[in-house]
Amino acid sequence: MKYSGIMNPKDKDFVTRFQLSQIVTEDPYNEDFYAQVFKVIHPKTTNGVQQQHQHESNSIAQAYLDHSGHRLGGRYKRADVALQRMQQQVQKAVAVAKERPKLTQYAKEGALGKISVGGGKNPRQQLVIVSKAAEREQSQDQKVERKEGTKSYSKKDILSILENIICELMNVESESRTKQDVDTSKLWDSLKILEQPSSSGDEENEVNPFIQCLNYNKMLKILPRLFKFLNREQVLTIVTLIMSNLENLLVIKNGSYTTYPDKKLPEKIVKLVDSYSLTFSKILMNAVLEFKFNEIIGLLVILIEHNNVSFVSTTKIGLSILTTLLSRAELIIGEGTISATDLSEWSSCYDELFTSLESRIQAIFPPNFEELDDGSSRENYIWQFLATLSLGGKLSHQRIIVDEVRDEIFGVMNRAKKIDNSDYNNLYKKQNLLNNLNMYLVVMGLVADENDIKELQQ
């Protein structure tokens, strides 16, 4: 009785109609497999004696054909009036449901990807990970009218804004050498952070100009110098804008292997990812150290609401951003200064994030992951994310994660096992592979070697 009363009559009616719609058929007798088999195993009797077919070896096949029929539909065609009446009622209910207004694209697809509803004959298709921009292109048959007051920026406009930012930054740097208190208002205005609101999936030329500037290496190179002259509130404003526009960044939009037929990133995007790793990722890591716990939660909520998390997680920078926010939240929780209300909000936020990733966690591993991580480098951003995600979750969350990445875990162990201990030139690769894997397993009290996974000894 714990959950008694959760569903109202309308909910129950919806579930009933949905379930019944799956069994609607134009030919209930021939399509009922269990009824057919029952009739074959228990044939009709005449005067207490079962009817025998002339050829015993073909009796079952013949009996099935007699019931299911050839072109004429079988021997037995009697109709069950009650069943037909129910079928008509269900068909009517389904027809009424189809006439209702269609749900919005977001409501139908949800956070995990595109979901198609099907029955027994047409099962649901596999979930497809797409970005917000791709969703919008698929859902729009005709171009939506531009919102009033929305500006459109050309490449020339963005480059002009970028040059102005650099000019103002140089002026501030020059002034800071002679003065202790420097006026940075012009520098802040040049960033145009508040000039035009935008979020993931907006038209490329209508995205906030600062976000568009982040698609250029020239902007990335000056970020460390720029953030030195911004106060805490300004940094928080910028990070908030970025969280709502992640998929408008080329490093995210074009940084997922899922968008390419060969599942490999172009060299141009790989270089852009490296530039972000050296600049933006480090700046964000330093910035979140100054954020409060409720601000971290707010940033995660904005990220979840304005982006397709399952798509963002298939990019290196997207995964790095999630790891940074999650790890900072866990560090604050570990300090023991969080109120019960904040912990409750964090739990809800984490559950929402996990729901967005569930059944898609394995997709964060690129198809050619063995080539990317052969042990020669310390590329551990995926295992680092899994460790952080598991650290913040409950036992049930951890079990789901393990189930989804089980193949990758044993894949790493097998690759490590193939490296012979006598091969001193490549022995470091084995150690790197196992170290990266154990970064994740240690969170759950486990440790792996090339042969087995054991409990971590304290």
PDB file of N, CA, C and O in Angstrom, residues 100-108:
ATOM      1  N   ARG A 100      -5.400  13.403 -30.888  1.00  0.00           N
ATOM      2  CA  ARG A 100      -4.972  14.412 -29.927  1.00  0.00           C
ATOM      3  C   ARG A 100      -3.752  15.151 -30.445  1.00  0.00           C
ATOM      4  O   ARG A 100      -2.995  14.624 -31.254  1.00  0.00           O
ATOM      5  N   PRO A 101      -3.511  16.373 -29.962  1.00  0.00           N
ATOM      6  CA  PRO A 101      -2.327  17.126 -30.403  1.00  0.00           C
ATOM      7  C   PRO A 101      -1.060  16.365 -30.082  1.00  0.00           C
ATOM      8  O   PRO A 101      -0.928  15.757 -29.020  1.00  0.00           O
ATOM      9  N   LYS A 102      -0.120  16.405 -31.009  1.00  0.00           N
ATOM     10  CA  LYS A 102       1.137  15.695 -30.820  1.00  0.00           C
ATOM     11  C   LYS A 102       1.983  16.381 -29.763  1.00  0.00           C
ATOM     12  O   LYS A 102       1.941  17.587 -29.597  1.00  0.00           O
ATOM     13  N   LEU A 103       2.780  15.564 -29.072  1.00  0.00           N
ATOM     14  CA  LEU A 103       3.683  16.106 -28.060  1.00  0.00           C
ATOM     15  C   LEU A 103       4.800  16.882 -28.722  1.00  0.00           C
ATOM     16  O   LEU A 103       5.095  16.706 -29.900  1.00  0.00           O
ATOM     17  N   THR A 104       5.431  17.729 -27.963  1.00  0.00           N
ATOM     18  CA  THR A 104       6.567  18.469 -28.494  1.00  0.00           C
ATOM     19  C   THR A 104       7.735  17.532 -28.707  1.00  0.00           C
ATOM     20  O   THR A 104       7.779  16.433 -28.173  1.00  0.00           O
ATOM     21  N   GLN A 105       8.697  17.992 -29.493  1.00  0.00           N
ATOM     22  CA  GLN A 105       9.866  17.167 -29.777  1.00  0.00           C
ATOM     23  C   GLN A 105      10.596  16.785 -28.506  1.00  0.00           C
ATOM     24  O   GLN A 105      11.015  15.651 -28.331  1.00  0.00           O
ATOM     25  N   TYR A 106      10.729  17.729 -27.574  1.00  0.00           N
ATOM     26  CA  TYR A 106      11.470  17.448 -26.334  1.00  0.00           C
ATOM     27  C   TYR A 106      10.737  16.411 -25.497  1.00  0.00           C
ATOM     28  O   TYR A 106      11.330  15.508 -24.942  1.00  0.00           O
ATOM     29  N   ALA A 107       9.407  16.544 -25.421  1.00  0.00           N
ATOM     30  CA  ALA A 107       8.636  15.624 -24.591  1.00  0.00           C
ATOM     31  C   ALA A 107       8.698  14.210 -25.136  1.00  0.00           C
ATOM     32  O   ALA A 107       8.719  13.243 -24.394  1.00  0.00           O
ATOM     33  N   LYS A 108       8.710  14.076 -26.476  1.00  0.00           N
ATOM     34  CA  LYS A 108       8.747  12.747 -27.058  1.00  0.00           C
ATOM     35  C   LYS A 108      10.112  12.107 -26.940  1.00  0.00           C
ATOM     36  O   LYS A 108      10.234  10.918 -26.704  1.00  0.00           O
TER      37      LYS A 108
END
